[in-house]
CSV table of C-alpha atoms and ligand atoms in Angstrom, one decimal:
chain,number,residue,atom,x,y,z
A,289,MET,CA,-10.1,2.4,-23.8
A,290,LEU,CA,-11.9,1.1,-26.9
A,291,SER,CA,-12.4,-2.6,-27.0
A,292,GLU,CA,-11.0,-4.2,-30.1
A,293,LYS,CA,-14.2,-4.4,-31.8
A,294,GLU,CA,-14.8,-0.6,-31.4
A,295,SER,CA,-11.5,0.4,-32.2
A,296,LYS,CA,-11.4,2.2,-35.7
A,297,THR,CA,-9.2,1.1,-38.6
A,298,VAL,CA,-8.4,2.6,-41.7
A,299,ALA,CA,-6.3,1.4,-44.5
A,300,VAL,CA,-4.9,3.6,-47.2
A,301,VAL,CA,-4.1,1.6,-50.2
A,302,ASN,CA,-2.7,2.3,-53.9
A,303,CYS,CA,-0.2,4.8,-53.1
A,304,SER,CA,2.1,5.3,-56.0
A,305,GLN,CA,5.0,6.5,-53.5
A,306,LEU,CA,4.5,5.8,-49.7
A,307,VAL,CA,7.3,8.2,-48.7
A,308,THR,CA,7.8,6.6,-45.1
A,309,LEU,CA,10.9,8.7,-44.2
A,310,GLY,CA,11.4,5.4,-42.2
A,311,GLY,CA,15.0,5.1,-40.9
A,312,ALA,CA,17.3,5.6,-37.9
A,313,ALA,CA,15.6,7.2,-34.7
A,314,ARG,CA,17.3,10.3,-35.0
A,315,PRO,CA,17.6,13.6,-37.4
A,316,ARG,CA,19.3,12.7,-40.6
A,317,VAL,CA,22.5,14.2,-41.9
A,318,GLY,CA,24.5,14.3,-45.0
A,319,PRO,CA,23.4,11.7,-47.7
A,320,GLU,CA,20.8,10.4,-45.4
A,321,MET,CA,18.7,13.5,-46.1
A,322,ARG,CA,18.1,12.1,-49.6
A,323,GLU,CA,17.0,8.6,-48.5
A,324,LEU,CA,13.0,8.9,-48.2
A,325,GLY,CA,12.3,5.2,-47.5
A,326,ILE,CA,10.0,4.8,-50.4
A,327,ILE,CA,7.6,2.2,-50.8
A,328,ALA,CA,6.3,1.9,-54.6
A,329,ASP,CA,2.8,1.0,-54.8
A,330,GLY,CA,2.4,0.9,-51.0
A,331,GLY,CA,-0.2,1.3,-48.3
A,332,LEU,CA,-0.3,1.6,-44.6
A,333,ILE,CA,-3.0,0.5,-41.8
A,334,VAL,CA,-4.0,3.3,-38.8
A,335,ARG,CA,-5.5,2.0,-35.9
A,336,ASP,CA,-6.9,4.5,-33.3
A,337,GLY,CA,-5.0,7.3,-34.5
A,338,ARG,CA,-1.6,5.7,-34.7
A,339,ILE,CA,0.2,3.8,-37.7
A,340,GLU,CA,-0.1,0.1,-37.2
A,341,GLN,CA,1.4,-1.2,-40.4
A,342,VAL,CA,3.2,-0.1,-43.4
A,343,GLY,CA,4.0,-2.1,-46.4
A,344,SER,CA,3.1,-2.9,-50.2
A,345,SER,CA,-0.6,-2.3,-51.2
A,346,THR,CA,-0.9,-6.1,-51.6
A,347,GLN,CA,0.2,-6.7,-48.3
A,348,ILE,CA,-2.0,-4.0,-46.8
A,349,LYS,CA,-5.1,-5.2,-48.7
A,350,ALA,CA,-4.4,-8.7,-47.2
A,351,GLY,CA,-5.0,-7.2,-43.7
A,352,ILE,CA,-8.3,-5.6,-44.6
A,353,ASN,CA,-11.4,-6.8,-42.8
A,354,ALA,CA,-15.1,-6.0,-42.9
A,355,ASP,CA,-14.7,-3.1,-40.1
A,356,THR,CA,-11.7,-1.5,-42.0
A,357,GLU,CA,-12.3,1.9,-43.7
A,358,VAL,CA,-10.4,1.8,-47.0
A,359,VAL,CA,-9.0,4.7,-48.5
A,360,ASP,CA,-8.0,4.3,-52.1
A,361,ALA,CA,-5.4,6.9,-52.9
A,362,GLY,CA,-5.7,6.4,-56.6
A,363,GLY,CA,-2.1,6.4,-57.5
A,364,ARG,CA,-1.2,9.5,-55.5
A,365,VAL,CA,1.8,10.2,-53.4
A,366,VAL,CA,1.6,9.8,-49.5
A,367,LEU,CA,3.8,11.7,-46.9
A,368,PRO,CA,3.9,12.2,-43.3
A,369,GLY,CA,2.1,15.6,-42.3
A,370,PHE,CA,4.7,18.5,-42.9
A,371,VAL,CA,6.3,19.9,-39.5
A,372,ASP,CA,6.7,23.4,-39.6
A,373,ALA,CA,9.2,24.1,-36.9
A,374,HIS,CA,9.4,27.9,-37.1
A,375,THR,CA,6.2,30.1,-37.1
A,376,HIS,CA,4.5,33.2,-35.7
A,377,PRO,CA,0.9,32.2,-36.1
A,378,VAL,CA,-0.8,34.4,-33.5
A,379,PHE,CA,-1.2,38.1,-34.3
A,380,ALA,CA,-3.9,40.6,-35.0
A,381,GLY,CA,-4.2,42.4,-38.3
A,382,THR,CA,-1.9,42.4,-41.1
A,383,ARG,CA,1.0,44.4,-42.5
A,384,ALA,CA,-0.2,44.8,-46.1
A,385,GLY,CA,0.3,48.6,-46.1
A,386,GLU,CA,4.1,48.1,-45.1
A,387,PHE,CA,4.3,45.4,-47.8
A,388,GLU,CA,3.2,48.0,-50.3
A,389,GLU,CA,5.8,50.5,-49.2
A,390,ARG,CA,8.6,47.9,-49.6
A,391,SER,CA,7.2,47.2,-53.1
A,392,ALA,CA,8.0,51.0,-53.8
A,393,GLY,CA,11.4,50.7,-52.2
A,394,ALA,CA,11.3,51.1,-48.5
A,395,THR,CA,13.5,48.5,-46.4
A,396,TYR,CA,12.3,46.3,-43.8
A,397,GLN,CA,14.8,47.8,-41.4
A,398,GLU,CA,13.7,51.3,-42.2
A,399,ILE,CA,10.0,50.7,-41.4
A,400,SER,CA,11.0,49.1,-38.3
A,401,ALA,CA,13.6,52.1,-37.2
A,402,ARG,CA,10.4,54.4,-37.6
A,403,GLY,CA,8.0,52.2,-35.3
A,404,GLY,CA,6.7,50.0,-37.7
A,405,GLY,CA,7.6,46.4,-38.5
A,406,ILE,CA,7.2,44.2,-35.3
A,407,GLN,CA,6.1,46.9,-33.4
A,408,SER,CA,3.1,47.7,-35.7
A,409,THR,CA,2.0,44.1,-35.0
A,410,VAL,CA,2.5,44.3,-31.1
A,411,ASN,CA,0.2,47.4,-31.3
A,412,GLN,CA,-2.6,45.7,-33.1
A,413,THR,CA,-2.2,42.5,-31.2
A,414,ARG,CA,-2.3,44.3,-27.8
A,415,ALA,CA,-5.4,45.9,-28.7
A,416,ALA,CA,-7.1,42.5,-29.7
A,417,SER,CA,-8.8,40.3,-27.2
A,418,LEU,CA,-7.9,36.6,-26.6
A,419,ASP,CA,-11.0,35.6,-28.5
A,420,GLU,CA,-10.3,37.9,-31.5
A,421,LEU,CA,-6.5,36.4,-31.5
A,422,VAL,CA,-8.0,32.9,-31.6
A,423,SER,CA,-10.3,33.6,-34.2
A,424,ALA,CA,-7.7,35.0,-36.5
A,425,GLY,CA,-5.5,31.9,-35.7
A,426,ARG,CA,-8.3,29.7,-36.8
A,427,ARG,CA,-8.2,30.9,-40.3
A,428,TYR,CA,-4.3,30.4,-40.4
A,429,ALA,CA,-4.6,26.9,-38.8
A,430,ALA,CA,-6.8,25.9,-41.7
A,431,TRP,CA,-4.4,27.3,-44.2
A,432,PHE,CA,-1.7,25.1,-42.6
A,433,LEU,CA,-3.8,22.1,-42.8
A,434,ARG,CA,-4.9,22.6,-46.2
A,435,GLY,CA,-1.2,22.9,-47.4
A,436,GLY,CA,-0.3,19.5,-45.7
A,437,THR,CA,1.0,20.9,-42.4
A,438,THR,CA,-0.2,19.0,-39.4
A,439,THR,CA,2.3,20.4,-36.6
A,440,VAL,CA,3.6,24.0,-36.0
A,441,GLU,CA,6.0,25.3,-33.9
A,442,ALA,CA,4.2,28.6,-32.4
A,443,LYS,CA,5.9,31.6,-31.0
A,444,SER,CA,4.7,34.4,-29.0
A,445,GLY,CA,6.2,37.6,-29.5
A,446,TYR,CA,3.8,40.4,-30.7
A,447,GLY,CA,2.7,41.2,-26.9
A,448,LEU,CA,5.9,42.1,-25.2
A,449,SER,CA,3.9,42.9,-21.7
A,450,LEU,CA,3.4,40.1,-19.3
A,451,GLU,CA,-0.3,40.2,-19.7
A,452,ASP,CA,-0.2,40.4,-23.6
A,453,GLU,CA,2.4,37.5,-24.0
A,454,LEU,CA,0.2,35.3,-21.7
A,455,LYS,CA,-2.7,36.2,-24.0
A,456,ILE,CA,-0.9,34.9,-27.0
A,457,LEU,CA,0.3,31.8,-25.3
A,458,ARG,CA,-3.1,31.2,-24.1
A,459,ALA,CA,-4.5,31.6,-27.7
A,460,ILE,CA,-1.9,29.0,-28.9
A,461,LYS,CA,-3.0,26.7,-26.3
A,462,LYS,CA,-6.6,27.2,-27.3
A,463,LEU,CA,-6.2,26.7,-30.9
A,464,ASP,CA,-4.1,23.4,-30.1
A,465,GLU,CA,-7.2,22.2,-28.4
A,466,GLU,CA,-9.8,23.3,-30.5
A,467,THR,CA,-8.2,22.8,-34.1
A,468,PRO,CA,-6.8,19.6,-35.7
A,469,LEU,CA,-3.5,21.4,-35.8
A,470,ARG,CA,-0.9,20.4,-33.5
A,471,TYR,CA,1.0,23.4,-32.0
A,472,VAL,CA,4.4,23.3,-29.9
A,473,PRO,CA,4.5,26.5,-28.1
A,474,THR,CA,7.6,28.9,-27.9
A,475,PHE,CA,7.9,32.0,-25.6
A,476,LEU,CA,9.3,35.1,-27.6
A,477,GLY,CA,9.0,37.8,-25.3
A,478,ALA,CA,12.4,38.9,-26.6
A,479,HIS,CA,11.2,39.7,-30.1
A,480,THR,CA,11.9,43.3,-29.8
A,481,VAL,CA,12.3,45.9,-27.1
A,482,PRO,CA,8.8,47.5,-27.1
A,483,LYS,CA,8.6,51.2,-27.6
A,484,GLU,CA,7.9,52.3,-24.0
A,485,TYR,CA,11.1,50.4,-22.9
A,486,ALA,CA,13.3,52.0,-25.6
A,487,ALA,CA,15.2,54.3,-23.2
A,488,ARG,CA,15.5,51.6,-20.5
A,489,ARG,CA,16.1,48.4,-22.2
A,490,ASP,CA,17.7,46.6,-19.1
A,491,GLN,CA,14.3,47.1,-17.4
A,492,TYR,CA,12.5,45.1,-20.4
A,493,ILE,CA,15.2,42.3,-20.0
A,494,ALA,CA,14.6,42.2,-16.5
A,495,LEU,CA,10.8,42.0,-16.8
A,496,ILE,CA,11.4,39.1,-19.1
A,497,VAL,CA,13.6,37.3,-16.8
A,498,ASP,CA,12.1,38.2,-13.4
A,499,GLU,CA,8.4,38.1,-14.5
A,500,MET,CA,7.4,36.6,-17.8
A,501,LEU,CA,9.6,33.5,-18.0
A,502,PRO,CA,8.8,32.3,-14.3
A,503,GLN,CA,5.0,33.0,-15.1
A,504,VAL,CA,5.2,31.0,-18.5
A,505,ALA,CA,6.9,28.4,-16.9
A,506,ARG,CA,4.6,28.0,-13.9
A,507,GLU,CA,1.6,28.0,-16.2
A,508,LYS,CA,3.3,25.6,-18.5
A,509,LEU,CA,2.5,27.8,-21.4
A,510,ALA,CA,5.9,27.1,-23.6
A,511,GLU,CA,7.9,24.2,-24.3
A,512,PHE,CA,10.9,26.5,-25.8
A,513,ALA,CA,12.2,29.8,-25.6
A,514,ASP,CA,13.5,32.2,-28.4
A,515,VAL,CA,15.4,35.4,-28.9
A,516,PHE,CA,15.6,37.7,-31.9
A,517,CYS,CA,19.6,38.2,-32.0
A,518,GLU,CA,20.5,41.0,-34.3
A,519,GLN,CA,21.7,44.3,-34.6
A,520,ASN,CA,19.4,47.0,-33.0
A,521,VAL,CA,17.4,44.3,-31.6
A,522,PHE,CA,19.1,42.1,-28.7
A,523,THR,CA,22.8,41.8,-28.5
A,524,THR,CA,24.7,38.5,-28.0
A,525,ASP,CA,25.1,39.5,-24.2
A,526,GLU,CA,21.5,40.1,-23.8
A,527,SER,CA,20.4,37.0,-25.6
A,528,TRP,CA,22.7,34.7,-23.6
A,529,LYS,CA,21.2,36.3,-20.4
A,530,ILE,CA,17.5,35.6,-21.5
A,531,LEU,CA,18.2,32.3,-22.8
A,532,SER,CA,20.3,31.2,-19.7
A,533,ALA,CA,17.2,32.2,-17.5
A,534,ALA,CA,14.9,30.2,-19.9
A,535,ARG,CA,17.2,27.3,-19.6
A,536,CYS,CA,16.9,27.3,-15.6
A,537,HIS,CA,13.1,27.1,-16.1
A,538,GLY,CA,13.2,23.9,-18.0
A,539,LEU,CA,12.7,25.5,-21.6
A,540,GLY,CA,14.4,24.2,-24.6
A,541,LEU,CA,16.3,27.1,-26.3
A,542,ARG,CA,15.8,28.3,-30.0
A,543,LEU,CA,17.5,31.4,-31.4
A,544,HIS,CA,16.8,33.8,-34.6
A,545,ALA,CA,20.4,34.1,-35.5
A,546,ASP,CA,22.7,35.9,-38.2
A,547,GLN,CA,19.2,36.9,-40.3
A,548,LEU,CA,19.9,40.5,-41.6
A,549,SER,CA,23.7,40.7,-40.5
A,550,LEU,CA,26.5,38.4,-39.0
A,551,SER,CA,25.8,39.2,-35.6
A,552,GLY,CA,27.3,36.1,-33.6
A,553,GLY,CA,24.2,34.4,-33.3
A,554,ALA,CA,25.2,31.0,-34.6
A,555,LYS,CA,28.2,31.2,-32.4
A,556,LEU,CA,26.3,32.0,-29.3
A,557,ALA,CA,23.7,29.1,-30.3
A,558,ALA,CA,26.6,26.8,-30.5
A,559,GLU,CA,28.2,28.3,-26.9
A,560,LEU,CA,24.6,27.9,-25.2
A,561,GLY,CA,23.8,24.6,-27.1
A,562,THR,CA,20.5,25.6,-28.1
A,563,VAL,CA,18.3,23.0,-29.8
A,564,THR,CA,18.1,25.2,-33.0
A,565,ALA,CA,19.6,28.3,-34.6
A,566,ASP,CA,17.2,29.7,-37.0
A,567,HIS,CA,17.6,31.9,-40.3
A,568,LEU,CA,21.4,32.0,-40.6
A,569,GLU,CA,21.2,33.9,-43.9
A,570,HIS,CA,24.5,35.5,-42.8
A,571,THR,CA,26.3,32.8,-41.1
A,572,ASP,CA,29.9,32.1,-42.1
A,573,ALA,CA,32.2,29.1,-42.3
A,574,ASP,CA,33.1,29.3,-38.7
A,575,GLY,CA,29.5,29.6,-37.7
A,576,ILE,CA,28.8,26.5,-39.6
A,577,ALA,CA,31.7,24.7,-38.0
A,578,ALA,CA,30.5,26.0,-34.3
A,579,LEU,CA,26.8,24.7,-35.0
A,580,LYS,CA,28.1,21.4,-36.0
A,581,SER,CA,30.7,20.9,-33.0
A,582,ALA,CA,27.8,21.5,-30.6
A,583,GLY,CA,25.0,19.8,-32.4
A,584,VAL,CA,22.8,22.6,-33.0
A,585,GLN,CA,20.1,22.0,-35.8
A,586,PRO,CA,19.8,25.0,-38.4
A,587,VAL,CA,16.3,25.9,-39.3
A,588,LEU,CA,16.2,27.5,-42.7
A,589,LEU,CA,13.6,30.1,-43.5
A,590,PRO,CA,13.8,30.9,-47.3
A,591,GLY,CA,10.2,32.3,-47.2
A,592,SER,CA,11.4,35.5,-45.3
A,593,VAL,CA,14.5,35.8,-47.9
A,594,TYR,CA,12.1,36.0,-50.9
A,595,ALA,CA,9.3,38.0,-49.2
A,596,LEU,CA,12.0,40.5,-48.0
A,597,GLY,CA,13.2,40.7,-51.7
A,598,SER,CA,16.6,39.8,-50.7
A,599,SER,CA,18.6,37.3,-52.6
A,600,ARG,CA,21.1,36.2,-49.8
A,601,TYR,CA,19.6,32.7,-49.0
A,602,PRO,CA,21.3,30.7,-46.4
A,603,ALA,CA,24.2,28.4,-47.2
A,604,ALA,CA,22.2,24.9,-47.2
A,605,ARG,CA,24.5,23.0,-49.3
A,606,GLU,CA,27.6,23.8,-47.0
A,607,MET,CA,25.4,23.0,-43.8
A,608,ILE,CA,24.2,19.6,-45.3
A,609,ASP,CA,28.2,19.0,-46.5
A,610,ALA,CA,29.1,19.8,-42.9
A,611,GLY,CA,26.7,17.0,-41.5
A,612,LEU,CA,24.2,19.5,-39.8
A,613,ALA,CA,20.5,18.1,-39.6
A,614,VAL,CA,19.0,21.0,-41.8
A,615,VAL,CA,15.5,21.8,-41.2
A,616,LEU,CA,13.2,23.9,-43.4
A,617,ALA,CA,10.2,26.0,-42.3
A,618,THR,CA,7.9,28.7,-43.5
A,619,ASP,CA,8.6,31.5,-40.6
A,620,PHE,CA,4.9,32.2,-41.1
A,621,ASN,CA,4.3,35.9,-39.8
A,622,PRO,CA,2.7,39.0,-40.8
A,623,GLY,CA,5.9,40.9,-41.6
A,624,SER,CA,8.9,39.1,-43.3
A,625,SER,CA,7.2,35.8,-44.5
A,626,PRO,CA,3.4,35.8,-45.1
A,627,THR,CA,3.4,32.3,-46.2
A,628,PRO,CA,1.7,29.0,-44.5
A,629,SER,CA,2.9,27.0,-47.5
A,630,LEU,CA,5.8,24.3,-46.9
A,631,THR,CA,5.6,23.4,-50.4
A,632,THR,CA,6.6,27.0,-51.6
A,633,ILE,CA,9.3,26.5,-49.0
A,634,LEU,CA,10.5,23.2,-50.8
A,635,SER,CA,10.2,25.0,-54.2
A,636,LEU,CA,12.4,28.1,-53.0
A,637,ALA,CA,15.0,25.7,-51.3
A,638,SER,CA,15.4,23.8,-54.7
A,639,THR,CA,15.7,26.7,-56.9
A,640,HIS,CA,17.7,29.1,-54.4
A,641,MET,CA,19.4,27.0,-52.1
A,642,LYS,CA,20.1,23.7,-54.3
A,643,MET,CA,18.6,21.3,-51.9
A,644,THR,CA,16.8,18.4,-53.7
A,645,PRO,CA,13.4,17.7,-53.4
A,646,ALA,CA,14.2,14.7,-51.2
A,647,GLU,CA,16.6,16.7,-48.8
A,648,SER,CA,13.8,19.4,-48.4
A,649,ILE,CA,11.3,16.8,-47.5
A,650,THR,CA,13.3,15.2,-44.9
A,651,ALA,CA,14.0,18.9,-43.6
A,652,SER,CA,10.3,19.6,-43.2
A,653,THR,CA,9.3,16.3,-41.6
A,654,ILE,CA,11.6,13.9,-39.8
A,655,ASN,CA,14.5,16.7,-39.0
A,656,ALA,CA,11.8,19.3,-38.2
A,657,ALA,CA,10.1,16.8,-35.7
A,658,TYR,CA,13.4,16.1,-34.0
A,659,SER,CA,13.9,19.9,-33.6
A,660,LEU,CA,10.6,20.0,-31.4
A,661,ASN,CA,11.4,17.1,-29.3
A,662,ARG,CA,8.7,15.2,-31.1
A,663,GLY,CA,10.9,12.8,-33.3
A,664,ALA,CA,9.7,9.6,-31.6
A,665,GLU,CA,6.0,10.5,-32.4
A,666,LEU,CA,6.1,12.5,-35.7
A,667,GLY,CA,7.7,13.1,-39.0
A,668,SER,CA,7.6,9.6,-40.6
A,669,LEU,CA,5.2,7.0,-41.5
A,670,GLU,CA,6.5,4.2,-39.0
A,671,PRO,CA,4.5,1.7,-36.9
A,672,GLY,CA,3.7,3.4,-33.7
A,673,LYS,CA,3.9,6.9,-34.8
A,674,ILE,CA,0.9,9.4,-34.6
A,675,ALA,CA,-1.1,8.9,-37.9
A,676,ASP,CA,-0.8,12.6,-39.4
A,677,ILE,CA,-0.9,11.4,-43.1
A,678,VAL,CA,-1.2,13.5,-46.4
A,679,ILE,CA,-2.3,12.2,-49.6
A,680,HIS,CA,-0.9,14.6,-52.3
A,681,ASP,CA,-2.6,14.8,-55.7
A,682,CYS,CA,0.5,13.9,-57.8
A,683,ASP,CA,2.2,10.6,-58.4
A,684,ASP,CA,5.9,11.7,-57.9
A,685,TYR,CA,7.1,13.3,-54.8
A,686,ARG,CA,9.5,15.8,-56.6
A,687,GLU,CA,6.3,17.3,-58.0
A,688,LEU,CA,5.7,18.9,-54.6
A,689,ALA,CA,8.8,21.3,-55.1
A,690,TYR,CA,8.5,21.5,-58.9
A,691,PHE,CA,4.8,22.8,-59.4
A,692,PHE,CA,4.7,25.9,-57.2
A,693,GLY,CA,1.9,28.2,-56.3
A,694,ILE,CA,-0.5,25.5,-55.9
A,695,GLU,CA,-1.9,23.7,-52.8
A,696,HIS,CA,-1.0,20.0,-53.3
A,697,PRO,CA,-3.0,17.8,-50.7
A,698,TRP,CA,-5.7,15.9,-51.8
A,699,LYS,CA,-6.5,14.3,-48.2
A,700,VAL,CA,-5.1,15.3,-45.0
A,701,TYR,CA,-5.4,13.2,-41.7
A,702,ALA,CA,-4.4,14.3,-38.2
A,703,ALA,CA,-4.1,11.6,-35.7
A,704,GLY,CA,-6.1,9.2,-38.2
A,705,GLU,CA,-9.0,11.8,-38.7
A,706,LEU,CA,-9.8,13.4,-41.9
A,707,VAL,CA,-9.2,17.0,-41.4
A,708,PHE,CA,-9.0,18.4,-45.0
A,709,ASP,CA,-10.7,16.9,-48.1
A,710,ARG,CA,-10.3,18.5,-51.6
A,711,PHE,CA,-13.1,16.8,-53.1
A,712,PRO,CA,-15.5,15.9,-50.1
A,713,SER,CA,-18.2,13.2,-51.4
A,714,LYS,CA,-21.1,15.3,-50.2
B,70,NIG,O1,11.5,35.5,-38.1
B,70,NIG,N1,13.2,38.0,-37.2
B,70,NIG,C1,12.1,38.2,-36.6
B,70,NIG,N2,11.1,37.6,-36.4
B,70,NIG,C2,10.4,37.2,-37.7
B,70,NIG,C3,9.7,38.7,-38.4
B,70,NIG,C4,8.5,39.1,-37.6
B,70,NIG,C5,7.8,40.3,-38.1
B,70,NIG,O2,8.4,41.0,-39.0
B,70,NIG,O3,6.6,40.4,-37.6
B,70,NIG,C6,11.3,36.6,-38.5
B,70,NIG,O4,11.5,37.1,-39.7
B,71,FE,FE1,10.8,34.0,-37.1
């Protein structure tokens, strides 16, 4: 413990808008998603990595003493760090070749049916060592941070053998320890049936249930489990079996649902009471109603719709109007969504899903934090929370969704430490 004298205090002042996201201690729904708790000409004080006080710049300046490090935001916008609640950030290689093929007309499903797609990243990831995965992951961690993201949910799913899934989860653990980015690990052994099990898929499911899940739980390598429920991937019955087993091991549940077809994913998520149902591009009104009655949070991923060249975006407006606590995430992965940029996602959400910039910010901060069981610690700028703070180089929060294709952050702090500085002083 640091004594009071040694404790480190930072004050951020002169924020044109301090976007606190302060409010009820639960995910925000309906019109609440537009309430950002903005303090005009605001500021905040951080002590030992936690937010101690938020208020007007004048109030904050009054509390500054000789030991306080003062950061002048210079009239910029300040937000909590983005929480990216759906990413696949540990993999080897890229799929730039498949990207080129898709640009010439091939579809994602065609490429996957002939052994490319997820399987192609699995082949490359199996051939990589733990250290190689960590070093690739470091590069992506830097991308997330400089884009203003300070927490990511991180899925395994490119190993698909006991040993290789453990290798990915251990890489995630190392990245969490070594980089300033915070990782929340998810076991996705059910990402696809690997090629060596194609003719005996039941045995692969048995491997997940009998060997992978118990070992992952024993080593505490994941907080959540996820399944890609889709035609030609895992059926609803198979998904039910895997997620029920995961629940018995104490893991929270997430589900890739209705991404490429209406395959019963949203309804299954509701039946199981998963924490989230992700994608939902093809979910119908019945599916939305089922998610609502079960209290499942939708995680919408417009980056994958865009990057697959589709125009079928999820029905965000209907979901918000139905009272669902919508989350937006990047789905960062080497196949369907190669972007770590949440502000690009905000832009897509406004242009293609008719979400306002305020709704999108709620969806990528406080609602995302609750979907990861981190709502009490992250996702808003309120006293007591971890000081993950981003000073964006604009003076109106709506510019985050409006100017696209640029990196907005000017300074990024994780737990009160400066982890990205656009213009370092030396
Ligand atoms: O969320 N849908 C399944 N998984 C990823 C794609 C992964 C890949 O293509 O490598 C997704 O879109
Ligand atoms: Fe995904």
